XYZ file of C-alpha atoms in Angstrom:
449
model
C 26.874 8.197 5.047
C 30.480 9.263 5.464
C 31.376 12.102 7.814
C 34.823 13.633 7.344
C 36.496 14.174 10.730
C 39.976 15.162 9.529
C 41.650 15.699 6.178
C 43.302 12.258 6.420
C 40.552 10.157 7.997
C 37.590 8.837 6.002
C 34.963 7.145 8.167
C 32.116 5.293 6.459
C 28.621 4.335 7.535
C 27.293 1.302 5.635
C 23.599 0.430 5.549
C 21.882 -2.744 4.404
C 21.826 -3.200 0.600
C 18.481 -2.275 -0.913
C 18.841 -4.380 -4.072
C 20.858 -7.368 -5.363
C 24.455 -6.870 -6.525
C 24.862 -7.469 -10.248
C 27.272 -6.908 -13.116
C 30.808 -7.777 -14.211
C 34.019 -6.338 -12.733
C 37.792 -6.685 -12.641
C 39.714 -6.387 -9.408
C 43.176 -4.794 -9.191
C 46.308 -6.776 -9.967
C 47.626 -9.275 -7.438
C 49.480 -7.426 -4.697
C 51.927 -10.232 -3.879
C 52.888 -10.724 -7.533
C 53.129 -6.968 -8.144
C 55.705 -6.504 -5.345
C 57.727 -9.453 -6.615
C 57.545 -8.383 -10.266
C 59.133 -5.017 -9.442
C 61.828 -6.584 -7.256
C 62.802 -9.373 -9.649
C 62.746 -7.096 -12.683
C 65.131 -4.805 -10.789
C 67.502 -7.740 -10.188
C 67.382 -9.003 -13.788
C 69.526 -7.818 -16.663
C 67.596 -6.133 -19.425
C 64.172 -4.537 -19.594
C 61.024 -6.151 -18.220
C 57.540 -4.992 -19.204
C 54.885 -5.529 -16.532
C 51.159 -5.408 -17.317
C 48.318 -5.356 -14.799
C 50.510 -4.048 -11.962
C 48.571 -3.058 -8.873
C 49.047 0.685 -8.461
C 48.031 0.906 -4.818
C 50.161 2.886 -2.408
C 52.026 -0.181 -1.110
C 53.242 -1.246 -4.535
C 54.162 2.310 -5.508
C 56.368 2.391 -2.388
C 58.113 -0.747 -3.677
C 58.657 0.903 -7.074
C 60.147 3.966 -5.361
C 62.423 1.764 -3.241
C 63.744 -0.098 -6.263
C 64.441 3.203 -8.027
C 66.336 4.377 -4.945
C 68.422 1.175 -5.208
C 69.410 1.863 -8.817
C 66.679 0.329 -10.951
C 64.829 2.233 -13.671
C 61.105 1.712 -12.969
C 58.772 3.817 -15.109
C 55.004 3.801 -15.501
C 54.040 3.835 -19.188
C 50.249 3.636 -18.772
C 47.602 2.358 -16.339
C 49.066 -0.850 -14.915
C 51.839 -0.810 -17.540
C 55.408 -0.509 -16.286
C 58.909 -0.750 -17.738
C 61.675 -1.856 -15.357
C 65.405 -2.169 -16.062
C 67.752 -3.408 -13.376
C 71.518 -3.587 -12.873
C 71.489 -7.318 -12.045
C 71.946 -9.526 -8.986
C 74.446 -8.033 -6.530
C 74.656 -4.736 -8.407
C 72.147 -2.555 -6.587
C 73.479 0.718 -5.169
C 73.274 2.140 -1.681
C 70.200 4.389 -1.352
C 70.715 8.075 -0.593
C 67.800 8.215 1.818
C 65.563 6.125 4.065
C 63.372 3.602 2.185
C 59.701 4.179 3.064
C 57.693 0.960 2.611
C 54.333 2.519 3.474
C 51.900 -0.048 4.884
C 53.392 -3.156 3.303
C 54.842 -5.890 5.490
C 55.334 -8.000 2.363
C 57.552 -5.401 0.717
C 59.525 -4.676 3.892
C 60.236 -8.323 4.639
C 61.092 -9.311 1.072
C 63.297 -6.284 0.558
C 65.149 -7.162 3.778
C 66.434 -10.262 2.006
C 67.745 -8.206 -0.901
C 69.353 -5.559 1.314
C 71.022 -8.150 3.567
C 72.810 -9.651 0.554
C 74.248 -6.467 -0.949
C 77.336 -4.645 0.351
C 75.551 -1.525 1.540
C 73.966 0.161 4.512
C 70.277 0.972 4.272
C 67.413 2.043 6.513
C 63.741 1.073 6.148
C 60.683 2.607 7.730
C 56.933 2.649 7.083
C 53.649 4.117 8.225
C 52.389 3.913 11.813
C 50.843 0.486 11.234
C 53.951 -1.027 9.635
C 56.182 0.387 12.365
C 54.227 -1.706 14.870
C 54.753 -4.958 12.959
C 57.556 -7.339 14.020
C 60.502 -7.807 11.669
C 62.470 -10.087 13.977
C 61.066 -13.103 12.148
C 63.131 -12.101 9.081
C 66.023 -10.513 10.968
C 66.875 -13.757 12.759
C 67.324 -15.997 9.683
C 68.877 -13.233 7.570
C 71.529 -12.611 10.229
C 72.898 -16.010 9.174
C 74.113 -14.405 5.924
C 76.481 -12.260 7.972
C 74.327 -9.135 7.693
C 73.741 -6.993 10.777
C 70.471 -5.387 11.817
C 69.599 -2.549 14.171
C 65.911 -2.037 14.919
C 63.605 -0.757 17.622
C 62.550 -2.965 20.522
C 60.927 -6.179 19.289
C 62.544 -5.870 15.877
C 60.281 -3.060 14.725
C 60.900 -0.398 12.100
C 62.750 1.841 11.509
C 65.466 -0.731 10.855
C 69.041 -0.316 9.653
C 70.662 -3.128 7.651
C 74.355 -3.547 6.944
C 74.496 -6.089 4.146
C 77.371 -8.107 2.709
C 78.514 -8.289 -0.885
C 79.447 -11.958 -0.293
C 76.678 -13.290 1.938
C 76.603 -16.830 3.236
C 73.917 -19.146 1.808
C 71.215 -20.064 4.308
C 69.776 -23.410 5.386
C 66.645 -22.501 7.311
C 63.550 -24.261 8.587
C 60.611 -21.953 9.188
C 59.124 -22.439 12.682
C 55.772 -21.100 11.375
C 54.607 -21.173 7.773
C 55.180 -17.744 6.212
C 55.559 -16.950 2.521
C 57.155 -13.622 3.443
C 59.935 -15.128 5.557
C 60.525 -17.885 3.008
C 60.785 -15.297 0.238
C 63.169 -13.098 2.218
C 65.531 -16.061 2.684
C 65.352 -16.992 -1.014
C 65.968 -13.407 -2.098
C 69.031 -13.268 0.149
C 70.232 -16.460 -1.497
C 70.257 -14.897 -4.956
C 73.598 -13.182 -4.267
C 75.132 -15.999 -2.196
C 77.549 -18.541 -3.640
C 76.155 -22.060 -3.309
C 72.763 -23.471 -2.446
C 70.147 -21.780 -0.280
C 67.716 -24.210 1.315
C 64.391 -23.357 2.962
C 62.052 -25.854 4.611
C 58.490 -24.836 5.374
C 56.186 -26.917 7.609
C 53.152 -26.246 5.393
C 53.108 -25.186 1.748
C 52.696 -21.402 1.434
C 52.042 -19.248 -1.620
C 54.758 -19.956 -4.168
C 54.832 -16.759 -6.247
C 58.501 -16.249 -5.378
C 59.478 -19.698 -6.635
C 57.403 -19.256 -9.803
C 58.906 -15.863 -10.536
C 62.467 -17.000 -9.827
C 62.026 -19.674 -12.492
C 60.364 -17.162 -14.820
C 63.470 -14.960 -14.682
C 65.867 -17.883 -15.130
C 66.896 -19.037 -11.651
C 67.399 -22.713 -10.821
C 64.812 -23.647 -8.183
C 63.737 -27.108 -7.036
C 60.847 -28.021 -4.735
C 60.548 -31.272 -2.786
C 57.529 -32.306 -0.743
C 58.161 -33.656 2.755
C 56.261 -36.621 4.259
C 54.509 -34.364 6.781
C 53.021 -32.027 4.158
C 55.742 -29.400 4.074
C 58.153 -28.454 1.306
C 61.899 -28.008 0.842
C 62.924 -25.303 -1.628
C 66.442 -25.138 -3.001
C 67.904 -22.182 -4.915
C 71.255 -22.110 -6.691
C 72.944 -18.808 -5.903
C 74.117 -16.089 -8.279
C 71.932 -17.011 -11.244
C 71.958 -14.920 -14.386
C 68.478 -13.431 -14.103
C 67.272 -12.249 -17.502
C 64.432 -9.786 -18.064
C 61.101 -11.360 -18.993
C 57.699 -9.757 -19.287
C 55.190 -10.319 -16.472
C 51.377 -10.295 -16.689
C 49.901 -9.757 -13.213
C 46.534 -11.532 -12.663
C 43.669 -10.108 -10.614
C 44.262 -10.431 -6.873
C 42.218 -13.263 -5.308
C 42.491 -11.527 -1.922
C 40.871 -8.413 -3.402
C 38.252 -10.497 -5.238
C 37.209 -11.891 -1.851
C 35.273 -8.761 -0.882
C 32.857 -8.383 -3.818
C 32.656 -12.190 -3.935
C 31.490 -12.571 -0.321
C 29.195 -9.568 -0.663
C 27.476 -11.207 -3.640
C 27.095 -14.476 -1.724
C 25.359 -12.706 1.172
C 23.160 -10.041 -0.478
C 19.937 -11.754 -1.567
C 19.451 -12.225 -5.312
C 22.980 -11.154 -6.281
C 24.751 -12.483 -9.393
C 28.162 -11.079 -10.396
C 31.165 -12.098 -12.490
C 34.756 -11.203 -11.603
C 37.112 -11.435 -14.586
C 40.746 -12.551 -14.661
C 41.326 -13.658 -11.058
C 44.528 -15.495 -10.113
C 43.837 -19.117 -9.192
C 47.178 -20.272 -7.838
C 46.194 -23.312 -5.719
C 48.236 -21.962 -2.809
C 46.027 -18.836 -2.788
C 42.518 -20.272 -3.251
C 41.711 -21.659 0.187
C 38.883 -19.138 0.539
C 37.183 -20.347 -2.629
C 37.417 -23.961 -1.470
C 36.052 -23.078 1.961
C 33.134 -21.061 0.612
C 32.187 -23.921 -1.709
C 32.205 -26.244 1.320
C 29.827 -23.784 2.985
C 27.431 -24.074 0.043
C 28.496 -21.119 -2.098
C 27.359 -20.967 -5.713
C 30.828 -20.142 -6.996
C 31.818 -21.197 -10.521
C 35.230 -20.918 -12.158
C 34.876 -20.118 -15.849
C 37.403 -19.808 -18.692
C 40.310 -21.280 -16.714
C 43.633 -20.474 -18.369
C 47.327 -19.747 -17.723
C 48.787 -16.250 -18.006
C 52.382 -15.352 -17.156
C 52.996 -18.707 -15.497
C 50.016 -18.348 -13.131
C 46.568 -20.028 -13.419
C 43.759 -17.530 -14.015
C 39.983 -17.745 -14.384
C 36.705 -15.836 -14.211
C 34.455 -16.242 -11.162
C 30.662 -16.261 -11.328
C 29.124 -15.759 -7.901
C 25.446 -15.993 -6.927
C 23.735 -15.382 -3.595
C 23.759 -18.575 -1.540
C 22.526 -20.040 1.737
C 25.742 -20.756 3.646
C 26.323 -23.152 6.511
C 29.064 -23.320 9.142
C 32.329 -25.068 8.367
C 35.550 -26.228 10.035
C 38.647 -25.010 8.234
C 41.716 -27.236 8.812
C 44.962 -25.573 9.942
C 46.884 -26.712 6.868
C 44.611 -24.544 4.695
C 45.441 -21.360 6.608
C 48.478 -20.288 4.523
C 46.391 -20.375 1.328
C 43.822 -17.920 2.719
C 45.549 -16.080 5.544
C 44.498 -12.630 4.288
C 40.887 -13.664 3.752
C 39.920 -14.732 7.279
C 38.271 -11.406 8.255
C 35.863 -11.469 5.317
C 35.352 -15.229 5.736
C 34.425 -14.482 9.353
C 31.727 -12.122 8.056
C 30.403 -14.905 5.807
C 30.466 -17.318 8.755
C 28.601 -14.769 10.907
C 25.822 -14.592 8.309
C 25.733 -18.390 7.806
C 23.746 -20.968 9.732
C 25.623 -23.006 12.344
C 29.055 -22.744 13.907
C 32.354 -22.239 12.056
C 35.815 -23.007 13.426
C 38.968 -21.647 11.780
C 41.884 -23.754 12.999
C 45.523 -22.710 13.258
C 45.177 -18.994 12.546
C 48.061 -17.773 14.744
C 49.625 -15.979 11.744
C 46.764 -13.454 11.953
C 48.345 -12.014 15.089
C 51.235 -10.470 13.111
C 49.388 -8.893 10.188
C 48.698 -5.157 9.698
C 47.063 -5.339 13.110
C 46.539 -8.207 15.525
C 44.036 -9.300 12.931
C 42.685 -12.123 15.065
C 41.724 -9.817 17.947
C 40.476 -7.162 15.546
C 38.277 -9.639 13.650
C 36.748 -10.822 16.924
C 36.030 -7.196 17.837
C 34.587 -6.512 14.373
C 31.994 -9.250 14.892
C 31.261 -8.877 18.599
C 30.762 -5.117 18.360
C 28.027 -5.897 15.855
C 26.254 -8.563 17.868
C 27.922 -11.755 16.624
C 29.196 -14.242 19.218
C 32.750 -15.515 18.804
C 35.385 -17.383 20.780
C 39.137 -17.921 20.568
C 40.494 -21.257 21.765
C 44.272 -21.413 21.493
C 45.022 -20.688 17.834
C 41.463 -21.410 16.693
C 38.725 -18.843 16.065
C 35.057 -19.814 16.427
C 32.158 -17.883 14.876
C 28.547 -18.580 15.843
C 26.422 -17.962 12.753
C 23.291 -15.834 12.938
C 21.408 -17.511 10.071
C 21.158 -14.229 8.173
C 20.492 -11.953 11.141
C 23.679 -10.021 11.946
C 22.448 -7.317 14.364
C 24.975 -4.635 13.321
C 24.814 -1.175 14.839
C 28.404 -1.174 16.078
C 31.511 0.827 15.305
C 34.511 -0.969 13.803
C 38.038 0.070 14.759
C 40.164 -0.846 11.766
C 43.644 -0.165 13.263
C 44.790 1.052 9.815
C 44.125 -2.447 8.433
C 42.659 -2.265 4.924
C 41.221 -5.795 5.016
C 39.340 -5.122 8.231
C 37.852 -1.974 6.703
C 36.688 -3.804 3.576
C 35.346 -6.744 5.615
C 33.344 -4.325 7.749
C 31.908 -2.730 4.618
C 30.704 -6.142 3.414
C 29.105 -6.847 6.782
C 27.289 -3.530 6.652
C 25.548 -4.583 3.428
C 23.694 -7.384 5.264
C 23.535 -6.204 8.897
C 20.160 -5.212 10.318
C 21.491 -1.870 11.613
C 24.156 0.309 9.927
C 27.816 -0.448 10.595
C 30.165 2.447 11.385
C 33.773 2.144 10.139
C 36.265 4.494 11.780
C 38.484 4.975 8.707
C 38.665 3.742 5.117
C 41.460 6.000 3.823
C 44.114 3.260 3.787
C 42.075 0.885 1.588
C 43.951 2.567 -1.263
C 47.118 0.767 -0.157
C 45.866 -2.475 -1.715
C 42.572 -1.807 -3.524
C 42.392 1.536 -5.353
C 38.825 2.713 -6.043
C 37.329 -0.072 -3.916
C 34.237 1.919 -2.989
C 33.643 2.941 -6.625
C 33.995 -0.639 -7.852
C 31.560 -1.931 -5.227
C 29.122 0.822 -6.134
C 29.334 -0.207 -9.800
C 27.631 -3.497 -8.857
C 25.089 -1.820 -6.583
C 26.609 -1.592 -3.091
C 25.376 1.951 -2.556
C 28.311 3.145 -0.437
C 28.057 6.907 0.147
C 31.444 8.539 0.594
């Protein structure tokens, strides 16, 4: 049962599910694609119609930022947006500070756009985002000639003085990151010549897909060691094209794992994005023994999409290789819950990227489990979870650190823990998954808010 402690904090107490989860649902639109759709439509000439846009707080902050930069972004119905932009290099200097809310994706991607326009701008965000490091995008983007002024450690608020004629970048990512890669490519849109990015491991490629969708010339070359080299020809004539946003696989992860763990459950999730660089969780769960079927596979808006049927399953421990981490980086907390409920030991290799998410997500995930009686270990950049074979003790309080994925993962754990799980705050779930509690209740979760 939820107890309100302040007007802005919404704690939640989750007890073991009393019946199987069942029914059919749709999850909100893909968050990564929604941010990019608004940004690219604002840089294209003409009018783009976007359907299925995620209308969580993070994405609405992106829409507001693009309006402040001169784009016309208007909601025409639930998930339906019309966006008209002035074109590459034609954005205007904002009159006020750009508030990016909780979204590291939006802040880092927009940094690339702001660095390559002749203007001065300032970005900030909520308390969680202001703790997140931006130096990882500041350093490569400084190569365009842009200047940055931020708080210690490269943290927001951050001022950017961009150039109307930025230099093209040739950058090798030291750590795989779709956000840093995308920031560099976005900066390259307004640079004369070729921008080249090399990533050590393939990361989600929504930026490359959407650049092509709007008419940019992008090539991708695989490297012998499993990485990729992306090349973008600068100053393309981006032309408005409609975008259909698929259901977010990262959001689908929570009802999906809940259905795998709650005995007797059988649910279907319609219209989920199945980009192969985003489906590491699905692959891993199938390796653990999950009854997870992909039905009605199809392509919508240049992205693979399908329906997922999920049935309760007996899961076993698994070792996840480090090269799979970029394709499931946001799903490790809820995967850790699945591993805690499984039989045997699970090892998640190469998860250092978790340390720079909305929280230190690695430390917070360990605390989430250990506070509820599950043994874990961290060895270097690997996380180890010792499964309880269906007997998570529970009874602990989860500190979410304003991290929406930790809050939702804790809610899933509460459905199968032997004692109720206390979550300190769920208010910020709205940033990525509007009406999450209602949707989970529609399939029988029994959350009481």
